[in-house]
Tab-separated table of C-alpha atoms in Angstrom:
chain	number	residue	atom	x	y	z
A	859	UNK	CA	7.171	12.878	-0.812
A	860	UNK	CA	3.934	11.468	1.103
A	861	UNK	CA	2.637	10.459	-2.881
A	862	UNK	CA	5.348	7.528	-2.186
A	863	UNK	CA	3.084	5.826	0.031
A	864	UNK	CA	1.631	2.395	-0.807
A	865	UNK	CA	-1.148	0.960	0.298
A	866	UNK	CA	0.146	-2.636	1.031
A	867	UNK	CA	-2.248	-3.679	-2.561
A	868	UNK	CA	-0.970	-0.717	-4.028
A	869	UNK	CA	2.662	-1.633	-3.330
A	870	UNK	CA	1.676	-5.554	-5.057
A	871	UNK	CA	0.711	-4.108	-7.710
A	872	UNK	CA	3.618	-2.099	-8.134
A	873	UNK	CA	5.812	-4.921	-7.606
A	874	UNK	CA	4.286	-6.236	-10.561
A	875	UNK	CA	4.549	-3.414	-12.949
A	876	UNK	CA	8.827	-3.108	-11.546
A	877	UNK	CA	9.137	-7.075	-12.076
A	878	UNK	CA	7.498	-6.963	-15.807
A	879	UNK	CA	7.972	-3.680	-16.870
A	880	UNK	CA	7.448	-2.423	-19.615
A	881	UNK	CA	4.221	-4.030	-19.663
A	882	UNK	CA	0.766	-4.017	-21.975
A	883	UNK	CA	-2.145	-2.617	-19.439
A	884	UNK	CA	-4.355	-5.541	-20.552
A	885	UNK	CA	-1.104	-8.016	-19.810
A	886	UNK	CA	-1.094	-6.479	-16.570
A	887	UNK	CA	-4.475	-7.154	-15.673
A	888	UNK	CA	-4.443	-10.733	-16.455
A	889	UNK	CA	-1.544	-10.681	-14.621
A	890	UNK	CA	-3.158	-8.977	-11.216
A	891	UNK	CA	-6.157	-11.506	-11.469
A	892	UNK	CA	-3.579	-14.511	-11.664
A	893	UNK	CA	-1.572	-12.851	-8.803
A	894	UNK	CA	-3.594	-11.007	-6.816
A	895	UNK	CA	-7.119	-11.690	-7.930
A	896	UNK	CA	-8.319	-8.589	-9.099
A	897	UNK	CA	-11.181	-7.816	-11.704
A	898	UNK	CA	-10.022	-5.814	-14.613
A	899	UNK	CA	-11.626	-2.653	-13.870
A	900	UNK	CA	-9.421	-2.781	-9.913
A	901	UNK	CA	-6.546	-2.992	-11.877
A	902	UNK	CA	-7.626	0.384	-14.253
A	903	UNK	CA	-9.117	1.916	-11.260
A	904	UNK	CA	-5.479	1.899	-9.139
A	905	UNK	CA	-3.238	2.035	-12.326
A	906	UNK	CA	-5.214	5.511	-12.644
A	907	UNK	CA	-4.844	6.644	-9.324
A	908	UNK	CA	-1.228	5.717	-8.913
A	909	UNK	CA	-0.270	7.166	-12.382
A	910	UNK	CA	-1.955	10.956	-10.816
A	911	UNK	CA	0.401	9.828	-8.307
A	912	UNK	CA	3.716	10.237	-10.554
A	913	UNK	CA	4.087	6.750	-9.810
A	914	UNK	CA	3.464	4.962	-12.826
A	915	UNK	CA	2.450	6.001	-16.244
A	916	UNK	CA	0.070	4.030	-18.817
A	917	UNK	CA	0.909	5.509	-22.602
A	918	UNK	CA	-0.432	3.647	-25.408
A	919	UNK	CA	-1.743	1.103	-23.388
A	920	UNK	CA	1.817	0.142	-21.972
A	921	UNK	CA	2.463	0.827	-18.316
A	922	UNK	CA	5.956	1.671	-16.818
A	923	UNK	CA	7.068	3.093	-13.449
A	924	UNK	CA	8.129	6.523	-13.028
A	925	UNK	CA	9.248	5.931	-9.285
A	926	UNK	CA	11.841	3.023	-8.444
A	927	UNK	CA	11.544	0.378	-5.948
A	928	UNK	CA	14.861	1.635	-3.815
A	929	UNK	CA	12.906	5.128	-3.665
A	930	UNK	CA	9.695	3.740	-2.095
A	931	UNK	CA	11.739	1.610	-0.050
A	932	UNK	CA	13.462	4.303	1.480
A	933	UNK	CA	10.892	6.508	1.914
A	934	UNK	CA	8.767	3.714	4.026
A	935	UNK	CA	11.556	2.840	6.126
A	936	UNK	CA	12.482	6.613	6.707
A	937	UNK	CA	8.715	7.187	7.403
A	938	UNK	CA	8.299	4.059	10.035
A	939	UNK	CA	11.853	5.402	11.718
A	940	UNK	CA	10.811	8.753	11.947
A	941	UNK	CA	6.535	7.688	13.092
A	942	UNK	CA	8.002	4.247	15.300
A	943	UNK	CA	11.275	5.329	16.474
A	944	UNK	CA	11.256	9.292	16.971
A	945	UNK	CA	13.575	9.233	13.714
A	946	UNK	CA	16.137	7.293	15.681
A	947	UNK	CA	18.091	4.936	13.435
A	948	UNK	CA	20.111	3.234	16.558
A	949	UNK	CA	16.157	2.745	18.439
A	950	UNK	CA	14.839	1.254	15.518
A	951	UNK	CA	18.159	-1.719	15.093
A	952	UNK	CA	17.977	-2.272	18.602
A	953	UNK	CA	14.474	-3.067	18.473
A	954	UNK	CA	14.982	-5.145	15.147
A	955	UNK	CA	17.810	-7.231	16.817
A	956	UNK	CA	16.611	-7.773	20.118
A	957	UNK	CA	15.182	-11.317	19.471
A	958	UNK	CA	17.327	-12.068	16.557
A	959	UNK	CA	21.104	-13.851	16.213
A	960	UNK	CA	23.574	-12.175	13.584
A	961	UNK	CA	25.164	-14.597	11.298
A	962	UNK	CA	28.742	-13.272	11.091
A	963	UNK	CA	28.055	-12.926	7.257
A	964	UNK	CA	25.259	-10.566	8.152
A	965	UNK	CA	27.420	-8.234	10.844
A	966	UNK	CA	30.216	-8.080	8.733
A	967	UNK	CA	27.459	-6.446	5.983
A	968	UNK	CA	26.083	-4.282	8.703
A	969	UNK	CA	29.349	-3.368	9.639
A	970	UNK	CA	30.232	-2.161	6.253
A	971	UNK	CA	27.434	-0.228	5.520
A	972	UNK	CA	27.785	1.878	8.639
A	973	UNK	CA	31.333	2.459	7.660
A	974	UNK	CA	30.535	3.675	4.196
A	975	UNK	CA	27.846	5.827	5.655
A	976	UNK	CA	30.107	7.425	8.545
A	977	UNK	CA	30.974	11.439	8.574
């Protein structure tokens, strides 16, 4: 699974292609330069390397994802658990909270997620 990690400009640029997909390549690259400032031959240069990846594919000049935001996302959070937190879930919320007030909204969400997720 390590072909799931983005570069912070690779994951931009992904968030692009998930926000407008399907989308024309040279679309796209008018698109990065508006966004993210990027020359046309960055944006062919990572589209290439990310679509060796398995992450996103460029047929007939139209590029699409082949990987999902929610699976990126939980491979990056699993990955800064496991590298941060010695792959303790509990470590890492402490950590997250310790400076920060729950709105009741927000613990009642927490609250139900952990009970969905319980053995």
């Amino acid at each position: 699974m390590e072909n799931l990690k983005l570069y912070d400009g690779e994951f931009k640029f992904v968030s692009l292609v998930w926000e407008y997909e399907p989308i024309g390549s040279g679309e796209l690259a008018k698109l990065c330069l508006e966004r993210l400032g990027w020359k046309r031959t960055t944006v062919y240069t990572v589209l290439k390397k990310l679509s060796n990846r398995g992450i996103l594919q460029n047929q007939n000049a139209v590029v699409t994802s082949l990987v999902g935001r929610e699976e990126v996302q939980r491979y990056e959070s699993q990955s800064v658990i496991d590298r941060t937190f010695d792959s303790s879930l509990p470590q890492f919320v402490a950590a997250f909270l310790q400076d920060r007030r729950l709105s009741e909204e927000e613990a009642r969400q927490l609250k139900s997620l952990i009970d969905q997720h319980k053995e």
